[in-house]
Coordinates of C-alpha atoms in Angstrom, one line a residue:
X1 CA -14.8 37.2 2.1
X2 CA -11.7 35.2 1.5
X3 CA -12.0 31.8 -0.6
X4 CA -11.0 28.5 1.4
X5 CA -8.3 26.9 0.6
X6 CA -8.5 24.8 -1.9
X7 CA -8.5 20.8 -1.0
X8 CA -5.8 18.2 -2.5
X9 CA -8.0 16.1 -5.0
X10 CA -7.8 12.0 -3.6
X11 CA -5.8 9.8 -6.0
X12 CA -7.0 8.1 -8.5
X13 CA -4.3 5.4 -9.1
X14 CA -1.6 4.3 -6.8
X15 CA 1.8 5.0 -9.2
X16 CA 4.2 3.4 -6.4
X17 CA 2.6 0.3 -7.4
X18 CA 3.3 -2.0 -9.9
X19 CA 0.3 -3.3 -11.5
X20 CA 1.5 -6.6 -13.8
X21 CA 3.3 -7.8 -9.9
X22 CA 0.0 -6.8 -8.2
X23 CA -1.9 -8.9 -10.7
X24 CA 0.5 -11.8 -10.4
X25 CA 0.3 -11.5 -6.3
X26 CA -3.2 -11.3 -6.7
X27 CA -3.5 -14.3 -8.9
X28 CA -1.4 -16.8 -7.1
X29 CA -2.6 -20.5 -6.9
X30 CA -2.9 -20.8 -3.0
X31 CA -3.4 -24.0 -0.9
X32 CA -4.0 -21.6 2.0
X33 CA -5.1 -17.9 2.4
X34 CA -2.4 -15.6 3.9
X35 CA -2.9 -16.3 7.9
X36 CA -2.7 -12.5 8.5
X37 CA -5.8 -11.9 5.7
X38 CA -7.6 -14.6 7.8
X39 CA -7.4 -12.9 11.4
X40 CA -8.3 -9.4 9.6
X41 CA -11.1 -10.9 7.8
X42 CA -12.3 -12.6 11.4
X43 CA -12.0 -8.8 13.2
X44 CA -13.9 -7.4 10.3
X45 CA -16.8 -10.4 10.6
X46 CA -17.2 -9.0 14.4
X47 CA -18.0 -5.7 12.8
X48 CA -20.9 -6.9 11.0
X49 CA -22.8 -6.6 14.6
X50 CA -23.3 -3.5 13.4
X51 CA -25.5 -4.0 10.4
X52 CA -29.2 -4.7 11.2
X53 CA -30.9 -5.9 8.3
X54 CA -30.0 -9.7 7.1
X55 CA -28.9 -10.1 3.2
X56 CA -30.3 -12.5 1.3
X57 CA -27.8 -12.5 -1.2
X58 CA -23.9 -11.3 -0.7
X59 CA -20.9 -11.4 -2.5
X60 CA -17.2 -12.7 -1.7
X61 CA -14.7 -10.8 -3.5
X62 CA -11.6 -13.0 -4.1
X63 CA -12.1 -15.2 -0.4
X64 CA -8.7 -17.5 -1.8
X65 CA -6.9 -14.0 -0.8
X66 CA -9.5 -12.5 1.8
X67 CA -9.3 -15.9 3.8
X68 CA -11.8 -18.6 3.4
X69 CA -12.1 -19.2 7.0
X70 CA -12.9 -15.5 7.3
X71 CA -15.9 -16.1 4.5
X72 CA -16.9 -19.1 6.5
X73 CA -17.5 -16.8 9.9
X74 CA -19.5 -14.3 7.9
X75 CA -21.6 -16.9 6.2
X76 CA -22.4 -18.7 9.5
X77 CA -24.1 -15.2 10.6
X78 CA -26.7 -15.7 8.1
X79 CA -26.9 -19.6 6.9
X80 CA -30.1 -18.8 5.0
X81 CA -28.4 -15.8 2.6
X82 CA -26.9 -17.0 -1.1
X83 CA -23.2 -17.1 -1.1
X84 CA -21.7 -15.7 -4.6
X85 CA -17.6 -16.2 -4.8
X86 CA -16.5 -13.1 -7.7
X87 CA -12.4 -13.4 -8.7
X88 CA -9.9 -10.9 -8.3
X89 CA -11.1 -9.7 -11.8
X90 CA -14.8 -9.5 -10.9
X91 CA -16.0 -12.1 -12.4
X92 CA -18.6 -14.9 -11.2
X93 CA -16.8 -18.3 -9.8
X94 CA -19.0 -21.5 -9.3
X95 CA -19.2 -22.4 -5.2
X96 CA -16.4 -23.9 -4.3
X97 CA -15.6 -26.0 -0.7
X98 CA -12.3 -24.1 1.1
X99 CA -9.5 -25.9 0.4
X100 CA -8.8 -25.7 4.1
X101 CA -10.7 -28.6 5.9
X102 CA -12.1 -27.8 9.5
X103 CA -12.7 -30.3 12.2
X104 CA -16.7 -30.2 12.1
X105 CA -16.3 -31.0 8.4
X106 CA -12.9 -32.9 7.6
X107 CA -13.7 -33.7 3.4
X108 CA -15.9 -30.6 2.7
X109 CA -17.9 -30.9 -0.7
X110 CA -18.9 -28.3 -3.3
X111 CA -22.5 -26.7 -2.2
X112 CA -24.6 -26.6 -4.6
X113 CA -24.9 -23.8 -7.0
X114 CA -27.1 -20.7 -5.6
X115 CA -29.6 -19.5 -8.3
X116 CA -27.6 -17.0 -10.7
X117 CA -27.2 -13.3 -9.8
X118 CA -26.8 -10.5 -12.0
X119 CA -24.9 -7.1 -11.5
X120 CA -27.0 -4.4 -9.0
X121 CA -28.8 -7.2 -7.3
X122 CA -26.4 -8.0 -3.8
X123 CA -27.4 -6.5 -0.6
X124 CA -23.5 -6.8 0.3
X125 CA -20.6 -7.5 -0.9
X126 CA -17.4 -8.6 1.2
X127 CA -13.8 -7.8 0.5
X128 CA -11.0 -8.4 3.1
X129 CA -7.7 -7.3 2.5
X130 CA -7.9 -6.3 -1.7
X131 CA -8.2 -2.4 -2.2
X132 CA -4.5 -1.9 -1.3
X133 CA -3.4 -4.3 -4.1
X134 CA -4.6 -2.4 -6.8
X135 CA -3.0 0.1 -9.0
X136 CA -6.1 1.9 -10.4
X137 CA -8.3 1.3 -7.4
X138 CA -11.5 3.4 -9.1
X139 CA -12.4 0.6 -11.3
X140 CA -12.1 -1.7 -8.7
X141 CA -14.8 0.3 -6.9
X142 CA -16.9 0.6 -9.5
X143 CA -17.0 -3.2 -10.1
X144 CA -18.5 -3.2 -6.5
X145 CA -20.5 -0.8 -7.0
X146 CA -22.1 -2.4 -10.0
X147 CA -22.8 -5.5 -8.2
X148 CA -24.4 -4.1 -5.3
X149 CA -28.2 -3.1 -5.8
X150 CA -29.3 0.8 -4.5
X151 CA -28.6 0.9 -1.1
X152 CA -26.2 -2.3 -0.8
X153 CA -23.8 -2.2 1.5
X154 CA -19.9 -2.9 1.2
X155 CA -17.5 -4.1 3.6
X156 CA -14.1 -4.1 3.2
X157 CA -10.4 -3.5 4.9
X158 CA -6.7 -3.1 3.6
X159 CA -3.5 -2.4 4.8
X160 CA -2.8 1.5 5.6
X161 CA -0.1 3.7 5.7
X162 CA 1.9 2.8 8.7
X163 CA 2.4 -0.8 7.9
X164 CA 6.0 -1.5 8.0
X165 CA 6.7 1.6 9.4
X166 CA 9.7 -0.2 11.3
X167 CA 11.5 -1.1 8.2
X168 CA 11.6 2.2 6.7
X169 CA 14.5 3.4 8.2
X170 CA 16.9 0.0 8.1
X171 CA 16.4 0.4 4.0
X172 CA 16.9 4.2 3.8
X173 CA 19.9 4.1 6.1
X174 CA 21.4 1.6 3.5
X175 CA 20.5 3.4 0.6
X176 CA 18.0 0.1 -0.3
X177 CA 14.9 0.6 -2.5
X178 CA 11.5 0.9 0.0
X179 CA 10.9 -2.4 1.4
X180 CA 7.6 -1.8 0.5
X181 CA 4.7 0.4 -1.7
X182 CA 2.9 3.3 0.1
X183 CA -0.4 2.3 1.2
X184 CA -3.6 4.6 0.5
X185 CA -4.9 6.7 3.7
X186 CA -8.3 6.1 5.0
X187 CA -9.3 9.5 4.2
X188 CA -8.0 9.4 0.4
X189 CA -10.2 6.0 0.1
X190 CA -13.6 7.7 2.4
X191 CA -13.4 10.4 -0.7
X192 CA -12.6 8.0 -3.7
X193 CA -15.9 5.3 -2.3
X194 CA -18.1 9.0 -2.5
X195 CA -16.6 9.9 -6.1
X196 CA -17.6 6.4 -7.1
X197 CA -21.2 6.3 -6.3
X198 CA -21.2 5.3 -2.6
X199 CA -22.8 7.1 0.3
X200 CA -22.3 7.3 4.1
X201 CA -18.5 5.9 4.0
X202 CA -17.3 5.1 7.5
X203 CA -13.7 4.0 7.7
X204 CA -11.0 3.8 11.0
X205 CA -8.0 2.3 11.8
X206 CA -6.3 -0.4 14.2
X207 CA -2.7 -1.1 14.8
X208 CA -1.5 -5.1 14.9
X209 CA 1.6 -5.2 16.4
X210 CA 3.1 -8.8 15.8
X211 CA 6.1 -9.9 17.9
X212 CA 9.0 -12.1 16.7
X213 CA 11.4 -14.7 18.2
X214 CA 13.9 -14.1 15.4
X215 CA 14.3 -12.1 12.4
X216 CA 14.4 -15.5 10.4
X217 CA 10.1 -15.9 11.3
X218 CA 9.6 -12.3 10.6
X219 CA 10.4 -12.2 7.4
X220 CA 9.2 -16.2 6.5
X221 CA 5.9 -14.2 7.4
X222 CA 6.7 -11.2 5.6
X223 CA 6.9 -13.5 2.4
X224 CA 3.6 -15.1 3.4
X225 CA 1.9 -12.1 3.7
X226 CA 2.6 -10.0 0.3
X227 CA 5.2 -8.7 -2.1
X228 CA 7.7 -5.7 -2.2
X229 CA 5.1 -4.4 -5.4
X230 CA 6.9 -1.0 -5.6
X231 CA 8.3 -0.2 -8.9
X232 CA 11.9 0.6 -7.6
X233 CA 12.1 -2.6 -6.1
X234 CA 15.2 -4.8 -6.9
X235 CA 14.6 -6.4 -10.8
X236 CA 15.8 -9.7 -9.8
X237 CA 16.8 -12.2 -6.2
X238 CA 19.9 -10.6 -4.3
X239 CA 21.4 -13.6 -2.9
X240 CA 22.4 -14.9 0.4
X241 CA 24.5 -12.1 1.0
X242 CA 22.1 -9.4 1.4
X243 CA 19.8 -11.8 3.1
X244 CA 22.5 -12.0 6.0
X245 CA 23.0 -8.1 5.5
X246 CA 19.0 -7.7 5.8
X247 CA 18.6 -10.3 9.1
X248 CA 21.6 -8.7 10.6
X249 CA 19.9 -4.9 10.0
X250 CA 16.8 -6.1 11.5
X251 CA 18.5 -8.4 14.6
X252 CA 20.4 -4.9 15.6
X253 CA 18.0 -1.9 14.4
X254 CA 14.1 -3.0 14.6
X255 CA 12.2 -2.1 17.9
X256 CA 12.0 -4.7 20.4
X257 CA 9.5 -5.9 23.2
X258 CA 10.7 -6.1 27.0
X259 CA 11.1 -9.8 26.3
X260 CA 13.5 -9.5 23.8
X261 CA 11.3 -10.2 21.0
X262 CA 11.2 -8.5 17.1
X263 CA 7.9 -5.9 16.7
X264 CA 6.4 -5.3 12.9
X265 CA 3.4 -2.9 12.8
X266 CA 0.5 -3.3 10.6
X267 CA -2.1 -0.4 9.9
X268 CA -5.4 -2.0 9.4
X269 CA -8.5 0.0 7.7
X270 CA -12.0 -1.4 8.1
X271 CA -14.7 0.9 5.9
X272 CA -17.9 -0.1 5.0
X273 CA -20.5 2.1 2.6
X274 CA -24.1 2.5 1.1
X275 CA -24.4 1.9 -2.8
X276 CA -26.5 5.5 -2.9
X277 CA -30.2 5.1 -4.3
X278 CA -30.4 7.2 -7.7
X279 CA -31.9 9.6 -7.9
X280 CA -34.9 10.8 -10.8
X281 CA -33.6 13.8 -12.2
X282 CA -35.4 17.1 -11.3
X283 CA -35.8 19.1 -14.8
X284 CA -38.6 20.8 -16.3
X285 CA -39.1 17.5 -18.4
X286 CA -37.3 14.9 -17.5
X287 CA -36.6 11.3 -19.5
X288 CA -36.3 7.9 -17.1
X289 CA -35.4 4.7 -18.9
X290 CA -38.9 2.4 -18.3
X291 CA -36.5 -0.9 -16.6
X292 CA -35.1 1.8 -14.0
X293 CA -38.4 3.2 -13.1
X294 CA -39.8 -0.4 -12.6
X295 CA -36.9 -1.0 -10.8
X296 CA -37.7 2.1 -8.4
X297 CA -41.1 1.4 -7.9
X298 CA -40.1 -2.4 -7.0
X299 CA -37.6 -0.8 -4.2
X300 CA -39.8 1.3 -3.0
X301 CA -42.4 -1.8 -2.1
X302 CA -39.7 -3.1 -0.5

């Protein structure tokens, strides 16, 4: 019997990125969350129709970047459930109003502070728009997976590999570094959440095509949106020269609607996954730590 083939193993680290601009991206003071994060986080709240159970306690990973009005549609599912905010590096944030005031509350306040929560205790944690802007991605989802208790659930989306697909060719025609970094399949990422301790992923894709009156808008929301984080990127600002080159490029050369306007493609992955439920060790003799066998018994109560 022939051997199959054997599979590519999924990445572990994204080296078309460069991790100290990531970080920088990722760390950015913001009066307002990136509007594109915001109607991605809002499609990804819709998808929460799906999960059955309420959580009594969830997590917001990084909502300053992930939208705050996205954090406020999913909390507004289940007003009764303990909000926790974690920062781009993980860590614990007090509660904090969203800097971006809505009409049914015009001077929002600080909510008071939940009662504390410890890593493995979240039934779900929620992160919009962050696993693509990471350069060692496998620590990032083991920092989710340390939150979440057994059987927690993770939701999250990013930005997949046709997104930009347009500009490509206008900066390899020129001989211009990539316009952007390469962007993680959702099949790479289904086999990197099961390496890291998660069970059942389920991952697709949608395409957001937005249209443009002028080249100008397209890229003041291109600058909204991100960074060019690859590492062969231009070291320093080009000038007004190549901006005109780049507007002219993209006025003559980037797909347009019937009505004449500018098209820019955006490959969106939603996944969510189970934290799996560990399990005892089958041996002859076999050793459990006493705080993981309460721990057991207390879930399986539940």
């Amino acid at each position: 019997m022939r051997a199959p083939p054997p599979t590519a193993a999924p990445p572990t680290a994204q080296p078309e990125l460069d991790p100290q601009a990531a970080q920088r991206w990722r760390g950015l003071a913001r009066a307002h969350s990136p509007w594109l994060h915001e109607e991605v986080g809002q499609r990804m709240a819709q998808r929460l129709d799906w999960l059955l159970q309420t959580p009594a306690t969830w997590l917001s990973w990084h909502p300053a970047l992930g939208g705050w009005q996205a954090q406020q549609a999913v909390a507004a599912r289940w007003p009764q459930a303990r909000l926790h905010l974690l920062d781009e590096q993980g860590r614990l944030q007090p509660p904090a109003a969203s800097p971006e005031p809505t009409p049914a509350s015009p001077t929002p306040t600080a909510p008071p502070a939940p009662p504390a929560i410890a890593p493995g205790q979240a039934d779900l944690l929620w992160a919009n728009m962050a696993l693509h802007l990471y350069a060692e991605p496998q620590p990032l989802l083991a920092c989710w997976h340390r939150w979440l208790r057994p059987d927690g659930l993770l939701y999250f989306s990013s930005l997949g590999p046709d997104t930009l697909r347009e500009l490509r060719p206008i900066y390899a025609k020129r001989g211009w570094p990539p316009p952007h970094q390469p962007f993680v399949d959702m099949h790479d990422w289904g086999d990197m959440l099961v390496e890291s301790g998660f069970a059942a992923p389920v991952l697709d894709t949608e395409r957001i095509v937005l249209c443009y009156p002028s080249p100008e808008r397209l890229l003041a929301d291109l600058r909204a949106f991100g960074r060019n984080l690859h590492p062969l990127r231009p070291a320093s600002l080009r000038g007004r020269g190549h901006r005109q080159r780049l507007l002219a490029a993209i006025e003559h050369e980037l797909p347009r609607t019937p009505e004449g306007q500018w098209s820019l493609s955006f490959e969106i992955i939603y996944g969510h996954a189970v934290r799996a439920t560990p399990r005892v060790p089958v041996a002859a003799s076999s050793s459990v730590p006493l705080e993981q066998m309460r721990q057991w018994l207390r879930q399986g109560r539940g």
